Coordinates of N, CA and C in Angstrom, one line a residue:
Chain A
M8 N 29.7 8.6 -9.4 CA 28.8 9.7 -9.0 C 29.3 10.2 -7.6
P9 N 29.4 11.5 -7.5 CA 29.9 12.1 -6.2 C 28.8 11.9 -5.1
K10 N 29.4 11.8 -3.9 CA 28.5 11.5 -2.7 C 27.7 12.8 -2.5
A11 N 26.4 12.6 -2.2 CA 25.5 13.7 -1.9 C 24.8 13.6 -0.6
T12 N 24.6 14.7 0.0 CA 23.8 14.8 1.2 C 22.7 15.8 1.1
I13 N 21.7 15.6 1.9 CA 20.5 16.4 1.8 C 20.5 17.3 3.0
R14 N 20.4 18.6 2.8 CA 20.3 19.6 3.9 C 18.8 20.1 3.8
N15 N 18.3 20.5 5.0 CA 16.9 21.0 5.0 C 16.8 22.2 5.9
H16 N 15.8 23.0 5.7 CA 15.5 24.2 6.4 C 14.3 24.1 7.3
L17 N 14.0 22.8 7.7 CA 12.8 22.6 8.5 C 12.7 23.4 9.7
R18 N 13.8 23.5 10.5 CA 13.7 24.2 11.8 C 13.4 25.6 11.6
T19 N 14.1 26.2 10.6 CA 13.8 27.7 10.3 C 12.4 27.9 9.9
L20 N 11.9 27.0 9.0 CA 10.6 27.2 8.4 C 9.5 27.0 9.5
R21 N 9.8 26.1 10.5 CA 8.9 25.9 11.6 C 8.8 27.1 12.4
F22 N 9.9 27.7 12.7 CA 9.9 28.9 13.5 C 9.2 30.1 12.8
E23 N 9.4 30.1 11.5 CA 8.8 31.2 10.7 C 7.3 31.0 10.6
A24 N 6.8 29.7 10.7 CA 5.4 29.4 10.6 C 4.7 29.5 12.0
G25 N 5.0 30.5 12.7 CA 4.4 30.7 14.0 C 4.9 29.8 15.1
E26 N 6.2 29.5 15.0 CA 6.9 28.6 16.0 C 6.1 27.3 16.1
M27 N 5.9 26.7 14.9 CA 5.2 25.4 14.9 C 6.1 24.4 15.6
T28 N 5.5 23.5 16.4 CA 6.3 22.5 17.2 C 6.6 21.3 16.2
Q29 N 7.5 20.5 16.7 CA 7.9 19.3 15.9 C 6.7 18.4 15.8
Q30 N 6.0 18.3 17.0 CA 4.8 17.4 17.0 C 3.7 17.9 16.1
G31 N 3.6 19.3 16.1 CA 2.6 19.9 15.2 C 2.8 19.6 13.7
L32 N 4.1 19.7 13.3 CA 4.5 19.4 12.0 C 4.3 18.0 11.7
A33 N 4.6 17.1 12.6 CA 4.5 15.7 12.4 C 3.0 15.3 12.2
D34 N 2.1 15.9 13.0 CA 0.7 15.6 12.8 C 0.2 16.1 11.5
R35 N 0.7 17.2 11.0 CA 0.2 17.8 9.7 C 0.7 16.9 8.5
V36 N 1.9 16.4 8.6 CA 2.4 15.6 7.4 C 2.2 14.1 7.6
G37 N 1.7 13.7 8.7 CA 1.5 12.2 8.9 C 2.7 11.4 9.2
C38 N 3.5 11.9 10.1 CA 4.7 11.1 10.5 C 4.8 11.3 12.0
T39 N 5.8 10.6 12.6 CA 6.1 10.7 14.0 C 7.0 11.9 14.3
R40 N 7.0 12.3 15.6 CA 7.8 13.4 16.0 C 9.3 13.0 15.8
Q41 N 9.6 11.7 16.1 CA 10.9 11.2 16.0 C 11.4 11.4 14.6
T42 N 10.6 11.1 13.6 CA 11.0 11.3 12.2 C 11.3 12.8 11.9
I43 N 10.5 13.7 12.4 CA 10.8 15.1 12.2 C 12.1 15.5 12.9
V44 N 12.4 15.0 14.1 CA 13.6 15.3 14.8 C 14.8 14.8 13.9
L45 N 14.7 13.6 13.4 CA 15.8 13.0 12.6 C 16.0 13.7 11.3
L46 N 14.8 14.2 10.7 CA 14.9 14.9 9.5 C 15.7 16.2 9.7
E47 N 15.3 16.9 10.8 CA 16.0 18.2 11.1 C 17.5 18.0 11.4
Q48 N 17.8 16.9 11.9 CA 19.2 16.6 12.3 C 20.0 16.0 11.1
G49 N 19.3 15.9 10.0 CA 20.0 15.3 8.8 C 20.3 13.9 8.9
R50 N 19.6 13.1 9.7 CA 19.9 11.7 9.9 C 18.8 10.9 9.1
Y51 N 17.9 11.5 8.5 CA 16.9 10.7 7.7 C 16.5 11.5 6.5
V52 N 16.5 10.8 5.4 CA 16.1 11.4 4.1 C 14.6 11.0 3.8
P53 N 13.7 11.9 3.7 CA 12.3 11.6 3.5 C 12.0 11.0 2.1
S54 N 10.9 10.4 2.0 CA 10.4 9.9 0.7 C 9.9 11.2 -0.1
L55 N 9.7 11.0 -1.3 CA 9.2 12.1 -2.1 C 7.8 12.6 -1.6
V56 N 7.0 11.6 -1.2 CA 5.7 12.0 -0.7 C 5.8 12.8 0.5
L57 N 6.6 12.4 1.5 CA 6.8 13.1 2.7 C 7.4 14.5 2.4
A58 N 8.3 14.6 1.5 CA 9.0 15.8 1.2 C 8.0 16.8 0.6
L59 N 7.1 16.3 -0.2 CA 6.1 17.1 -0.9 C 5.1 17.6 0.2
R60 N 4.7 16.7 1.1 CA 3.8 17.1 2.1 C 4.3 18.2 3.0
I61 N 5.6 18.1 3.4 CA 6.3 19.1 4.2 C 6.3 20.4 3.5
A62 N 6.7 20.4 2.2 CA 6.8 21.6 1.4 C 5.4 22.3 1.3
R63 N 4.4 21.5 1.1 CA 3.0 22.0 1.0 C 2.6 22.6 2.3
T64 N 3.0 22.0 3.4 CA 2.6 22.5 4.7 C 3.2 24.0 4.9
F65 N 4.4 24.2 4.4 CA 5.0 25.5 4.6 C 4.7 26.4 3.4
G66 N 4.0 26.0 2.5 CA 3.7 26.8 1.3 C 4.9 27.1 0.5
R67 N 5.8 26.1 0.4 CA 7.1 26.3 -0.3 C 7.2 25.1 -1.3
T68 N 8.2 25.3 -2.2 CA 8.6 24.2 -3.1 C 9.5 23.3 -2.4
V69 N 9.6 22.0 -2.9 CA 10.5 21.1 -2.3 C 12.0 21.6 -2.3
E70 N 12.4 22.3 -3.3 CA 13.7 22.8 -3.4 C 14.0 23.9 -2.4
E71 N 12.9 24.6 -2.0 CA 13.1 25.6 -1.0 C 13.3 25.0 0.4
V72 N 12.8 23.8 0.6 CA 12.8 23.1 1.9 C 14.1 22.2 2.0
F73 N 14.3 21.5 0.9 CA 15.5 20.6 0.9 C 16.5 21.0 -0.1
E74 N 17.7 20.7 0.2 CA 18.8 21.2 -0.6 C 19.8 20.0 -0.8
L75 N 20.1 19.7 -2.1 CA 21.1 18.6 -2.4 C 22.5 19.2 -2.4
V76 N 23.3 18.7 -1.6 CA 24.7 19.1 -1.5 C 25.6 18.0 -1.9
E77 N 26.3 18.2 -3.0 CA 27.2 17.1 -3.6 C 28.6 17.4 -3.2
D78 N 29.3 16.4 -2.7 CA 30.7 16.5 -2.4 C 31.5 16.3 -3.6
R79 N 32.4 17.2 -3.9 CA 33.3 17.1 -5.1 C 34.7 16.6 -4.8
Chain B
M19 N 30.4 -32.1 25.8 CA 29.8 -30.9 26.4 C 28.3 -31.1 26.5
S20 N 27.7 -30.7 27.6 CA 26.3 -31.0 27.8 C 25.5 -30.2 26.9
V21 N 24.2 -30.7 26.7 CA 23.3 -30.0 25.7 C 23.0 -28.6 26.3
I22 N 22.9 -28.5 27.6 CA 22.6 -27.2 28.2 C 23.7 -26.1 27.8
L23 N 24.9 -26.6 27.9 CA 26.0 -25.6 27.6 C 25.9 -25.3 26.1
W24 N 25.6 -26.3 25.3 CA 25.4 -26.0 23.8 C 24.3 -25.0 23.6
T25 N 23.2 -25.1 24.4 CA 22.1 -24.1 24.2 C 22.6 -22.7 24.6
V26 N 23.3 -22.6 25.7 CA 23.8 -21.3 26.1 C 24.8 -20.8 25.0
L27 N 25.6 -21.6 24.5 CA 26.5 -21.2 23.4 C 25.7 -20.7 22.2
A28 N 24.6 -21.4 21.9 CA 23.8 -21.0 20.7 C 23.2 -19.7 20.9
V29 N 22.7 -19.4 22.1 CA 22.0 -18.1 22.3 C 23.1 -17.0 22.3
S30 N 24.3 -17.3 22.9 CA 25.3 -16.3 22.9 C 25.8 -16.0 21.5
L31 N 25.9 -17.0 20.7 CA 26.4 -16.8 19.3 C 25.4 -16.0 18.5
V32 N 24.1 -16.3 18.7 CA 23.0 -15.5 18.0 C 23.1 -14.1 18.4
L33 N 23.2 -13.8 19.7 CA 23.2 -12.4 20.1 C 24.5 -11.7 19.6
L34 N 25.6 -12.4 19.6 CA 26.8 -11.8 19.1 C 26.7 -11.5 17.6
A35 N 26.1 -12.5 16.8 CA 25.9 -12.3 15.4 C 25.0 -11.1 15.1
V36 N 23.9 -11.0 15.9 CA 23.0 -9.8 15.7 C 23.7 -8.5 16.0
F37 N 24.5 -8.5 17.1 CA 25.3 -7.3 17.4 C 26.3 -6.9 16.4
L38 N 27.0 -7.9 15.9 CA 28.0 -7.6 14.9 C 27.4 -7.1 13.5
V39 N 26.3 -7.8 13.1 CA 25.7 -7.3 11.9 C 25.2 -5.9 12.0
A40 N 24.6 -5.6 13.2 CA 24.1 -4.2 13.4 C 25.3 -3.2 13.4
R41 N 26.4 -3.5 14.0 CA 27.5 -2.6 14.1 C 28.1 -2.4 12.7
L42 N 28.3 -3.5 12.0 CA 29.0 -3.5 10.7 C 28.2 -2.8 9.7
S43 N 26.8 -2.9 9.7 CA 26.0 -2.4 8.7 C 25.5 -1.0 9.0
R44 N 25.9 -0.5 10.2 CA 25.5 0.9 10.5 C 26.2 1.9 9.6
G45 N 25.3 2.7 9.0 CA 25.9 3.8 8.2 C 26.5 4.9 9.0
V46 N 27.3 5.7 8.4 CA 27.9 6.9 9.1 C 26.9 8.0 9.1
L47 N 26.3 8.3 10.3 CA 25.3 9.4 10.4 C 25.8 10.5 11.2
P48 N 25.4 11.7 11.0 CA 25.8 12.8 11.8 C 25.3 12.6 13.2
A49 N 26.1 13.1 14.2 CA 25.7 12.9 15.6 C 24.4 13.7 15.9
L50 N 23.6 13.2 16.8 CA 22.4 13.9 17.2 C 22.8 15.2 18.0
D51 N 22.1 16.3 17.6 CA 22.4 17.5 18.3 C 21.1 18.0 18.9
L52 N 20.8 17.6 20.1 CA 19.5 18.0 20.7 C 19.8 19.0 21.8
P53 N 18.8 19.8 22.1 CA 18.9 20.8 23.2 C 19.2 20.0 24.5
P54 N 19.9 20.7 25.4 CA 20.2 20.1 26.7 C 18.9 19.6 27.4
G55 N 19.0 18.4 28.0 CA 17.9 17.9 28.7 C 16.8 17.2 27.9
E56 N 17.0 17.3 26.5 CA 16.1 16.7 25.6 C 16.6 15.4 25.1
S57 N 15.7 14.4 24.9 CA 16.2 13.1 24.3 C 15.3 12.9 23.1
L58 N 15.8 12.0 22.3 CA 15.0 11.6 21.1 C 13.7 10.9 21.5
P59 N 12.6 11.5 21.0 CA 11.3 10.8 21.4 C 11.2 9.4 20.8
T60 N 10.6 8.6 21.5 CA 10.4 7.2 21.0 C 9.1 7.1 20.2
T61 N 9.0 6.1 19.4 CA 7.8 5.9 18.6 C 7.0 4.7 19.3
R62 N 5.8 4.6 18.9 CA 4.9 3.6 19.4 C 5.5 2.2 19.2
M63 N 6.0 2.0 18.0 CA 6.6 0.7 17.6 C 7.8 0.4 18.5
Q64 N 8.6 1.3 18.7 CA 9.8 1.2 19.6 C 9.4 0.7 21.0
R65 N 8.5 1.5 21.5 CA 8.0 1.1 22.9 C 7.4 -0.3 23.0
L66 N 6.7 -0.6 21.9 CA 6.0 -1.9 21.9 C 7.1 -3.0 21.8
A67 N 8.1 -2.9 21.0 CA 9.1 -3.9 20.8 C 9.9 -4.0 22.1
F68 N 10.2 -2.9 22.7 CA 11.0 -2.9 24.0 C 10.2 -3.6 25.1
R69 N 8.9 -3.2 25.2 CA 8.1 -3.9 26.3 C 7.9 -5.4 26.0
A70 N 7.8 -5.7 24.7 CA 7.7 -7.2 24.4 C 8.9 -7.9 24.8
L71 N 10.1 -7.3 24.6 CA 11.3 -8.0 25.0 C 11.4 -8.1 26.5
C72 N 11.0 -7.0 27.2 CA 11.1 -6.9 28.7 C 10.2 -8.0 29.3
L73 N 9.1 -8.3 28.7 CA 8.2 -9.3 29.2 C 8.5 -10.7 28.7
G74 N 8.9 -10.8 27.4 CA 9.1 -12.1 26.8 C 10.4 -12.8 27.2
V75 N 11.5 -12.0 27.3 CA 12.7 -12.6 27.7 C 12.7 -13.3 29.1
P76 N 12.1 -12.7 30.1 CA 12.0 -13.4 31.4 C 11.1 -14.7 31.3
L77 N 10.1 -14.6 30.5 CA 9.2 -15.8 30.3 C 10.0 -17.0 29.7
I78 N 10.7 -16.7 28.6 CA 11.5 -17.7 27.9 C 12.7 -18.2 28.8
A79 N 13.3 -17.2 29.5 CA 14.4 -17.6 30.4 C 13.9 -18.5 31.5
A80 N 12.7 -18.2 32.0 CA 12.1 -19.1 33.1 C 11.9 -20.5 32.5
A81 N 11.3 -20.6 31.3 CA 11.1 -21.9 30.7 C 12.4 -22.6 30.5
G82 N 13.4 -21.9 30.0 CA 14.7 -22.6 29.8 C 15.4 -23.0 31.1
G83 N 15.2 -22.1 32.1 CA 15.7 -22.5 33.4 C 15.1 -23.7 34.0
I84 N 13.8 -23.8 33.8 CA 13.1 -25.0 34.4 C 13.6 -26.3 33.7
V85 N 13.7 -26.2 32.4 CA 14.2 -27.4 31.6 C 15.7 -27.7 32.0
A86 N 16.5 -26.7 32.2 CA 17.9 -26.9 32.5 C 17.9 -27.5 34.0
W87 N 17.1 -27.0 34.8 CA 17.1 -27.5 36.2 C 16.7 -29.0 36.3
F88 N 15.6 -29.3 35.7 CA 15.1 -30.6 35.8 C 15.7 -31.6 34.8
G89 N 16.2 -31.1 33.7 CA 16.7 -31.9 32.7 C 15.7 -32.2 31.6
P90 N 16.1 -32.4 30.4 CA 15.2 -32.7 29.3 C 14.3 -33.9 29.5
T91 N 14.9 -35.0 30.1 CA 14.1 -36.2 30.3 C 12.9 -36.0 31.2
V92 N 13.2 -35.3 32.4 CA 12.1 -35.1 33.3 C 11.1 -34.1 32.7
Y93 N 11.6 -33.1 31.9 CA 10.6 -32.2 31.3 C 9.7 -33.0 30.4
Y94 N 10.2 -34.0 29.7 CA 9.4 -34.7 28.7 C 8.4 -35.7 29.4
D95 N 8.9 -36.3 30.5 CA 8.1 -37.4 31.1 C 7.1 -36.9 32.2
D96 N 7.4 -35.7 32.8 CA 6.6 -35.3 33.9 C 5.7 -34.1 33.5
D97 N 4.4 -34.3 33.5 CA 3.5 -33.2 33.1 C 3.5 -32.0 34.0
S98 N 3.9 -32.2 35.3 CA 4.0 -31.1 36.2 C 5.1 -30.2 35.9
V99 N 6.0 -30.7 35.1 CA 7.1 -29.8 34.6 C 6.8 -29.3 33.1
R100 N 6.4 -30.3 32.3 CA 6.2 -29.9 30.9 C 5.1 -28.9 30.7
L101 N 4.0 -29.0 31.4 CA 2.9 -28.1 31.2 C 3.2 -26.7 31.5
P102 N 3.8 -26.4 32.7 CA 4.2 -25.0 33.0 C 5.2 -24.5 32.0
V103 N 6.2 -25.3 31.6 CA 7.2 -24.9 30.6 C 6.5 -24.5 29.3
T104 N 5.6 -25.4 28.9 CA 4.9 -25.1 27.6 C 4.0 -23.8 27.7
F105 N 3.4 -23.6 28.9 CA 2.7 -22.4 29.1 C 3.6 -21.2 29.0
L106 N 4.7 -21.2 29.7 CA 5.7 -20.1 29.6 C 6.2 -19.9 28.2
L107 N 6.4 -20.9 27.5 CA 6.9 -20.8 26.1 C 5.8 -20.2 25.2
I108 N 4.6 -20.6 25.4 CA 3.5 -20.0 24.6 C 3.2 -18.6 25.0
A109 N 3.3 -18.3 26.3 CA 3.1 -16.9 26.7 C 4.3 -16.0 26.1
G110 N 5.5 -16.5 26.2 CA 6.6 -15.8 25.6 C 6.4 -15.5 24.1
M111 N 6.0 -16.6 23.5 CA 5.8 -16.5 22.0 C 4.7 -15.4 21.7
M112 N 3.6 -15.4 22.4 CA 2.6 -14.4 22.2 C 3.0 -13.0 22.5
V113 N 3.8 -12.8 23.5 CA 4.2 -11.5 23.9 C 5.2 -11.0 22.8
L114 N 6.1 -11.8 22.4 CA 7.1 -11.4 21.4 C 6.5 -11.2 20.0
A115 N 5.4 -12.0 19.7 CA 4.8 -11.8 18.4 C 3.9 -10.6 18.3
A116 N 3.5 -10.0 19.5 CA 2.6 -8.9 19.5 C 3.0 -7.7 18.7
P117 N 4.3 -7.3 18.7 CA 4.6 -6.1 17.9 C 4.4 -6.4 16.4
T118 N 4.8 -7.6 15.9 CA 4.6 -7.9 14.5 C 3.1 -8.0 14.1
L119 N 2.4 -8.6 15.0 CA 0.9 -8.7 14.7 C 0.2 -7.4 14.7
L120 N 0.6 -6.5 15.7 CA 0.0 -5.2 15.8 C 0.4 -4.3 14.6
A121 N 1.7 -4.5 14.2 CA 2.2 -3.7 13.1 C 1.4 -4.0 11.8
G122 N 1.1 -5.3 11.7 CA 0.3 -5.7 10.5 C -1.1 -5.1 10.5
A123 N -1.7 -5.0 11.7 CA -3.0 -4.4 11.8 C -2.9 -2.9 11.6
W124 N -1.8 -2.3 12.0 CA -1.7 -0.8 12.0 C -1.3 -0.3 10.6
V125 N -0.7 -1.2 9.8 CA -0.2 -0.7 8.5 C -1.2 0.0 7.6
G126 N -2.4 -0.6 7.6 CA -3.5 0.0 6.8 C -4.2 1.2 7.4
R127 N -3.8 1.5 8.6 CA -4.5 2.6 9.3 C -3.7 3.9 9.2
D128 N -4.3 5.0 8.8 CA -3.5 6.3 8.7 C -3.1 6.8 10.1
G129 N -1.9 7.4 10.1 CA -1.5 8.1 11.3 C -0.9 7.2 12.4
V130 N -0.9 5.9 12.2 CA -0.3 5.1 13.3 C 1.2 4.8 13.0
L131 N 1.4 4.3 11.8 CA 2.8 4.0 11.4 C 3.2 5.0 10.2
D132 N 4.4 5.6 10.3 CA 4.8 6.5 9.2 C 5.7 5.7 8.3
E133 N 6.2 6.4 7.3 CA 7.1 5.7 6.3 C 8.3 5.1 6.9
R134 N 8.9 5.8 7.9 CA 10.1 5.3 8.5 C 9.8 4.1 9.3
D135 N 8.7 4.1 10.0 CA 8.3 2.9 10.8 C 8.1 1.7 9.8
R136 N 7.5 1.9 8.7 CA 7.3 0.8 7.8 C 8.6 0.3 7.2
A137 N 9.5 1.2 6.9 CA 10.8 0.8 6.4 C 11.6 0.0 7.4
I138 N 11.5 0.4 8.7 CA 12.2 -0.3 9.7 C 11.6 -1.7 10.0
L139 N 10.3 -1.7 9.9 CA 9.6 -3.0 10.1 C 9.9 -4.0 9.0
S140 N 10.1 -3.4 7.8 CA 10.4 -4.3 6.6 C 11.8 -4.9 6.8
R141 N 12.7 -4.2 7.4 CA 14.1 -4.7 7.5 C 14.3 -5.5 8.8
A142 N 13.3 -5.4 9.8 CA 13.5 -6.0 11.1 C 13.7 -7.5 11.0
P143 N 13.1 -8.2 10.1 CA 13.3 -9.7 10.0 C 14.6 -10.1 9.4
A144 N 15.5 -9.2 9.1 CA 16.7 -9.6 8.4 C 17.5 -10.6 9.1
G145 N 17.5 -10.5 10.4 CA 18.4 -11.4 11.2 C 17.7 -12.7 11.6
Q146 N 16.4 -12.8 11.3 CA 15.7 -14.0 11.8 C 16.3 -15.3 11.2
A147 N 16.5 -15.3 9.9 CA 17.0 -16.5 9.2 C 18.3 -16.9 9.8
A148 N 19.2 -15.9 9.9 CA 20.5 -16.2 10.4 C 20.5 -16.8 11.9
A149 N 19.6 -16.2 12.7 CA 19.4 -16.6 14.1 C 19.0 -18.0 14.1
I150 N 18.0 -18.4 13.3 CA 17.5 -19.8 13.3 C 18.5 -20.7 12.8
L151 N 19.3 -20.4 11.8 CA 20.3 -21.3 11.3 C 21.4 -21.5 12.3
I152 N 21.8 -20.5 13.1 CA 22.8 -20.6 14.1 C 22.3 -21.5 15.2
V153 N 21.0 -21.3 15.6 CA 20.4 -22.2 16.7 C 20.4 -23.6 16.2
L154 N 19.9 -23.8 15.0 CA 19.8 -25.2 14.5 C 21.2 -25.9 14.4
A155 N 22.2 -25.1 13.9 CA 23.5 -25.6 13.8 C 24.1 -26.1 15.1
V156 N 23.9 -25.2 16.1 CA 24.4 -25.5 17.5 C 23.7 -26.7 18.1
W157 N 22.4 -26.8 17.9 CA 21.6 -28.0 18.4 C 22.1 -29.2 17.7
I158 N 22.3 -29.2 16.4 CA 22.6 -30.4 15.7 C 24.0 -30.9 16.1
I159 N 25.0 -29.9 16.1 CA 26.3 -30.3 16.5 C 26.4 -30.8 18.0
G160 N 25.7 -30.0 18.8 CA 25.7 -30.4 20.2 C 25.1 -31.8 20.5
L161 N 23.9 -32.1 19.8 CA 23.3 -33.4 20.0 C 24.1 -34.5 19.4
Q162 N 24.7 -34.2 18.3 CA 25.6 -35.2 17.7 C 26.7 -35.6 18.6
E163 N 27.4 -34.6 19.1 CA 28.5 -34.8 20.0 C 28.1 -35.4 21.3
S164 N 26.9 -35.0 21.9 CA 26.5 -35.5 23.2 C 26.1 -37.0 23.1
Y165 N 25.5 -37.3 22.0 CA 25.0 -38.7 21.9 C 25.7 -39.6 20.9
R166 N 27.0 -39.2 20.7 CA 27.8 -40.0 19.8 C 28.0 -41.4 20.3
G167 N 27.8 -42.3 19.5 CA 28.0 -43.7 19.9 C 26.7 -44.3 20.5
Q168 N 25.7 -43.5 20.7 CA 24.4 -44.1 21.2 C 23.4 -44.3 20.0
P169 N 22.5 -45.2 20.3 CA 21.6 -45.6 19.1 C 20.7 -44.5 18.6
G170 N 20.4 -43.6 19.5 CA 19.4 -42.5 19.1 C 19.5 -41.3 20.0
I171 N 18.8 -40.3 19.5 CA 18.7 -39.0 20.3 C 17.3 -38.9 20.8
P172 N 17.1 -38.7 22.1 CA 15.8 -38.6 22.7 C 14.8 -37.7 22.0
R173 N 13.6 -38.1 21.9 CA 12.6 -37.3 21.1 C 12.3 -36.0 21.7
V174 N 12.6 -35.8 23.0 CA 12.3 -34.5 23.7 C 13.0 -33.4 23.0
F175 N 14.1 -33.7 22.4 CA 14.9 -32.6 21.7 C 14.2 -32.1 20.5
L176 N 13.3 -32.8 19.9 CA 12.5 -32.3 18.8 C 11.7 -31.1 19.3
Y177 N 11.1 -31.3 20.5 CA 10.3 -30.1 21.1 C 11.2 -29.0 21.4
L178 N 12.4 -29.3 22.0 CA 13.3 -28.2 22.4 C 13.8 -27.4 21.2
I179 N 14.1 -28.2 20.1 CA 14.6 -27.5 18.9 C 13.6 -26.6 18.3
F180 N 12.3 -27.1 18.3 CA 11.2 -26.4 17.7 C 11.0 -25.1 18.5
W181 N 10.9 -25.2 19.8 CA 10.6 -24.0 20.6 C 11.8 -23.0 20.6
S182 N 13.0 -23.5 20.6 CA 14.1 -22.6 20.6 C 14.2 -21.8 19.3
C183 N 13.8 -22.5 18.2 CA 13.8 -21.8 16.9 C 12.7 -20.7 16.9
V184 N 11.5 -21.1 17.4 CA 10.4 -20.1 17.4 C 10.8 -18.9 18.2
E185 N 11.2 -19.2 19.5 CA 11.5 -18.1 20.4 C 12.7 -17.2 19.9
V186 N 13.7 -17.8 19.4 CA 14.9 -17.0 18.9 C 14.5 -16.2 17.7
S187 N 13.6 -16.8 16.8 CA 13.1 -16.0 15.7 C 12.4 -14.8 16.1
L188 N 11.5 -14.9 17.1 CA 10.7 -13.7 17.5 C 11.6 -12.8 18.3
L189 N 12.6 -13.3 19.0 CA 13.5 -12.4 19.7 C 14.3 -11.6 18.7
A190 N 14.8 -12.2 17.6 CA 15.6 -11.6 16.6 C 14.7 -10.5 15.9
S191 N 13.4 -10.8 15.7 CA 12.6 -9.8 15.1 C 12.4 -8.5 15.9
N192 N 12.2 -8.7 17.2 CA 12.1 -7.5 18.1 C 13.4 -6.8 18.3
I193 N 14.5 -7.5 18.4 CA 15.8 -6.9 18.5 C 16.0 -6.1 17.2
G194 N 15.7 -6.7 16.0 CA 15.8 -6.0 14.8 C 15.1 -4.7 14.7
I195 N 13.9 -4.7 15.3 CA 13.1 -3.4 15.3 C 13.8 -2.4 16.1
L196 N 14.3 -2.7 17.3 CA 15.0 -1.7 18.1 C 16.3 -1.3 17.4
I197 N 17.1 -2.2 16.8 CA 18.3 -1.8 16.2 C 18.0 -0.9 15.0
G198 N 16.9 -1.2 14.3 CA 16.5 -0.4 13.1 C 16.2 1.0 13.5
Y199 N 15.6 1.2 14.7 CA 15.3 2.6 15.1 C 16.6 3.3 15.6
R200 N 17.6 2.6 16.0 CA 18.8 3.2 16.4 C 19.7 3.7 15.2
R201 N 19.6 2.9 14.2 CA 20.5 3.3 13.1 C 19.8 3.9 11.9
A202 N 18.5 3.9 11.8 CA 17.8 4.5 10.7 C 17.7 6.0 10.8

């Protein structure tokens, strides 16, 4: 199976959502600000529950927020 | 080689083992790219584990230092030495156990621990068993060599082995929490 990485558009979506802060997003989805920072940096892959919460916060689908990139 | 030197060797080996396991098991992650002047925010669990180590290590070191200074026999026979040492060891144990105990209380409460905190906490005890085994191995080998040819090993070492296993176990747990936040 090829190696895969997860890219996300959290930072862009936060700014589009009235410049929501990282802490503000963390409070809405029930995680710590550190988790949000690491998510945006691509250093942490969220669980399905957290991914769905984030997508719902922005009014988007999970696929619009997170992107699977497979190395070939 | 004296038992004290064996103890120092044991602690050094445990710390080296924890460090090597952490380095070898660290996955390849992209470098953090934060704005200038900004650092990664710490979590409540991280701060708790760090403070527990900052308070607990001096307490344990003080207890170990007193036993090393006076010797195991004096520690065992003299209440004026044994009671303060026991107090320091119990205080160190309570301080180091606080993060684990509080985490257990926080798990069921919304908004205190997130999924990443829980994942890190579940992995934190990974090094405890290895740490205890190393400490026991060094104690056994050290005592065997130190008291070779003698009819028995003083009973005081039963206390010292017990306390060193308890304290090293709790140290390893807190160090595991901090390492988990660095690499997760």
